[in-house]
Amino acid sequence: MIRPIVDFEKKRRQANLHFVNRARSLFKKIRLPFQVVPSYIPDPPSSFFTGCWLLEGCLYFCPARVQVGELLHEAGHLALLPKDVWPSLQPGQIEIQTFGLESGDYAVEAWDYAAAIECDIPSLAVFDKGFNDAGWTVWELFDAGIHPGIKMLQDAGMTQNFPVMKRWFA
């Protein structure tokens, strides 16, 4: 019997699209402003990630181009910013942070992890790439319950029993 050749890249893209759709359902549920864009709309030159960006208080993304971890990360930045600064957001802007520039990413990573759990997205799918090639280390910190972003979300009153969130916005 001849076994068919498995196209792993195609399977990876299908799984990612499935996870992106789960994230989109969460965004609807928590009322995070988003707009799905077609694949022929190019990314702004200043955006950090392929296929998603923040603009004037809205998360824009192309399901065909975005990676689920990067999508959740940008959503986390939006969710953790005070709503009064949302209208001034431009693609690639990270100067405005609720928890400070360096520590802000820790809080966002914790938000990403909680969102992945809420969406039933494997957390490793969120952290396997990126984070300056430290994705596995970030994932291990969450797995051990010692990531610094957890305390930040607790101190902000967003969670008591992480990764269960009491509220999704700062």
Short mmCIF file of C-alpha atoms in Angstrom, two decimals:
data_model
loop_
_atom_site.label_atom_id
_atom_site.label_comp_id
_atom_site.label_asym_id
_atom_site.label_seq_id
_atom_site.Cartn_x
_atom_site.Cartn_y
_atom_site.Cartn_z
CA MET A 1 0.00 0.00 0.00
CA ILE A 2 1.38 3.41 -0.98
CA ARG A 3 0.90 6.14 1.60
CA PRO A 4 0.12 9.61 0.30
CA ILE A 5 2.66 12.34 0.91
CA VAL A 6 1.45 14.60 3.69
CA ASP A 7 1.73 18.28 2.94
CA PHE A 8 2.68 19.46 6.44
CA GLU A 9 2.82 23.12 5.43
CA LYS A 10 -0.76 22.92 4.16
CA LYS A 11 -1.85 21.22 7.39
CA ARG A 12 -0.07 23.91 9.44
CA ARG A 13 -1.85 26.67 7.49
CA GLN A 14 -5.22 24.95 7.98
CA ALA A 15 -4.64 24.60 11.72
CA ASN A 16 -3.52 28.23 11.98
CA LEU A 17 -6.65 29.41 10.13
CA HIS A 18 -8.80 27.32 12.49
CA PHE A 19 -7.07 28.94 15.50
CA VAL A 20 -7.41 32.44 13.98
CA ASN A 21 -11.15 31.83 13.65
CA ARG A 22 -11.31 30.79 17.32
CA ALA A 23 -9.50 34.00 18.26
CA ARG A 24 -11.97 35.96 16.16
CA SER A 25 -14.83 34.40 18.15
CA LEU A 26 -13.18 35.58 21.37
CA PHE A 27 -12.80 39.09 19.99
CA LYS A 28 -16.54 39.14 19.24
CA LYS A 29 -17.38 37.77 22.69
CA ILE A 30 -15.32 40.34 24.59
CA ARG A 31 -16.12 43.14 22.12
CA LEU A 32 -12.55 43.83 21.10
CA PRO A 33 -12.78 46.04 18.00
CA PHE A 34 -11.49 44.24 14.91
CA GLN A 35 -11.79 44.28 11.17
CA VAL A 36 -11.01 41.37 8.87
CA VAL A 37 -9.21 42.52 5.72
CA PRO A 38 -8.94 40.63 2.42
CA SER A 39 -5.59 39.23 1.35
CA TYR A 40 -5.15 41.82 -1.41
CA ILE A 41 -4.96 44.65 1.17
CA PRO A 42 -1.25 45.14 1.95
CA ASP A 43 0.10 45.51 5.46
CA PRO A 44 1.11 49.03 6.46
CA PRO A 45 4.90 49.40 6.10
CA SER A 46 5.30 50.13 9.82
CA SER A 47 3.39 47.09 11.13
CA PHE A 48 5.30 44.65 13.34
CA PHE A 49 3.71 41.44 12.08
CA THR A 50 2.57 40.10 8.74
CA GLY A 51 -1.18 40.25 8.38
CA CYS A 52 -2.18 42.28 11.45
CA TRP A 53 -1.87 45.79 12.81
CA LEU A 54 -3.50 48.26 15.17
CA LEU A 55 -5.01 51.43 13.77
CA GLU A 56 -7.06 54.02 15.62
CA GLY A 57 -8.40 51.62 18.24
CA CYS A 58 -9.10 48.68 15.95
CA LEU A 59 -7.25 45.43 15.27
CA TYR A 60 -7.02 44.77 11.54
CA PHE A 61 -6.03 41.33 10.30
CA CYS A 62 -5.98 39.07 7.28
CA PRO A 63 -6.75 35.46 8.29
CA ALA A 64 -4.79 34.12 5.33
CA ARG A 65 -1.56 35.90 6.34
CA VAL A 66 -1.55 36.28 10.10
CA GLN A 67 -0.10 33.79 12.58
CA VAL A 68 -2.39 33.17 15.55
CA GLY A 69 0.30 34.03 18.13
CA GLU A 70 1.00 37.37 16.49
CA LEU A 71 -2.73 38.10 16.19
CA LEU A 72 -3.31 37.45 19.89
CA HIS A 73 -0.25 39.52 20.77
CA GLU A 74 -1.52 42.59 18.91
CA ALA A 75 -4.98 42.06 20.43
CA GLY A 76 -3.35 41.93 23.86
CA HIS A 77 -1.63 45.25 23.27
CA LEU A 78 -4.97 46.82 22.38
CA ALA A 79 -6.76 45.24 25.34
CA LEU A 80 -4.15 46.46 27.83
CA LEU A 81 -4.03 50.05 26.63
CA PRO A 82 -6.36 52.62 28.17
CA LYS A 83 -9.32 53.09 25.84
CA ASP A 84 -8.75 56.85 25.73
CA VAL A 85 -5.51 56.30 23.74
CA TRP A 86 -7.04 53.86 21.25
CA PRO A 87 -8.05 56.55 18.70
CA SER A 88 -4.42 57.71 18.42
CA LEU A 89 -2.93 54.27 17.69
CA GLN A 90 -0.98 53.84 14.48
CA PRO A 91 0.63 50.66 13.02
CA GLY A 92 4.00 49.94 14.60
CA GLN A 93 3.43 52.21 17.60
CA ILE A 94 4.50 50.69 20.90
CA GLU A 95 5.46 53.79 22.88
CA ILE A 96 2.15 53.88 24.75
CA GLN A 97 1.94 51.06 27.26
CA THR A 98 -0.12 50.52 30.38
CA PHE A 99 2.66 48.78 32.28
CA GLY A 100 5.70 50.55 30.82
CA LEU A 101 7.56 49.76 27.61
CA GLU A 102 9.68 46.81 28.75
CA SER A 103 7.25 45.20 31.18
CA GLY A 104 4.28 45.84 28.91
CA ASP A 105 5.17 42.87 26.74
CA TYR A 106 5.13 40.59 29.80
CA ALA A 107 1.56 41.60 30.58
CA VAL A 108 0.62 41.18 26.93
CA GLU A 109 2.17 37.70 26.85
CA ALA A 110 0.07 36.75 29.88
CA TRP A 111 -3.02 38.12 28.11
CA ASP A 112 -2.08 36.05 25.03
CA TYR A 113 -1.79 32.89 27.10
CA ALA A 114 -5.13 33.47 28.86
CA ALA A 115 -6.80 34.19 25.50
CA ALA A 116 -5.37 30.99 24.01
CA ILE A 117 -6.74 28.95 26.92
CA GLU A 118 -10.12 30.69 26.65
CA CYS A 119 -10.25 29.91 22.89
CA ASP A 120 -9.06 26.33 23.33
CA ILE A 121 -6.00 27.10 21.23
CA PRO A 122 -2.94 25.07 22.23
CA SER A 123 -0.73 27.57 24.04
CA LEU A 124 2.34 26.21 22.32
CA ALA A 125 0.79 27.20 18.97
CA VAL A 126 0.84 30.77 20.26
CA PHE A 127 4.39 30.72 21.61
CA ASP A 128 6.24 28.35 19.26
CA LYS A 129 7.60 31.14 17.07
CA GLY A 130 8.72 34.66 17.80
CA PHE A 131 9.50 36.35 21.10
CA ASN A 132 13.06 36.86 19.86
CA ASP A 133 13.44 33.10 19.47
CA ALA A 134 12.49 32.59 23.13
CA GLY A 135 8.95 31.33 22.50
CA TRP A 136 9.54 27.96 24.10
CA THR A 137 11.05 29.60 27.18
CA VAL A 138 8.04 31.92 27.47
CA TRP A 139 5.71 28.93 27.16
CA GLU A 140 7.67 27.03 29.85
CA LEU A 141 7.34 29.99 32.25
CA PHE A 142 3.56 29.90 31.83
CA ASP A 143 3.51 26.13 32.15
CA ALA A 144 5.35 26.50 35.48
CA GLY A 145 3.10 29.41 36.57
CA ILE A 146 6.03 31.80 37.07
CA HIS A 147 5.81 34.20 34.13
CA PRO A 148 6.07 37.84 35.38
CA GLY A 149 3.04 38.92 33.34
CA ILE A 150 0.72 36.80 35.49
CA LYS A 151 1.33 39.02 38.53
CA MET A 152 0.88 42.13 36.40
CA LEU A 153 -2.59 41.03 35.32
CA GLN A 154 -3.40 40.07 38.92
CA ASP A 155 -2.22 43.44 40.23
CA ALA A 156 -4.36 45.16 37.57
CA GLY A 157 -7.40 43.25 38.87
CA MET A 158 -7.91 41.42 35.59
CA THR A 159 -7.49 37.93 37.06
CA GLN A 160 -7.28 36.16 40.40
CA ASN A 161 -7.03 32.58 39.21
CA PHE A 162 -4.87 32.87 36.09
CA PRO A 163 -5.49 32.00 33.25
CA VAL A 164 -9.17 32.61 34.00
CA MET A 165 -9.82 36.30 33.38
CA LYS A 166 -12.25 38.43 35.40
CA ARG A 167 -12.09 41.07 32.69
CA TRP A 168 -10.29 41.32 29.36
CA PHE A 169 -9.54 45.05 29.25
CA ALA A 170 -7.27 47.17 31.43
#
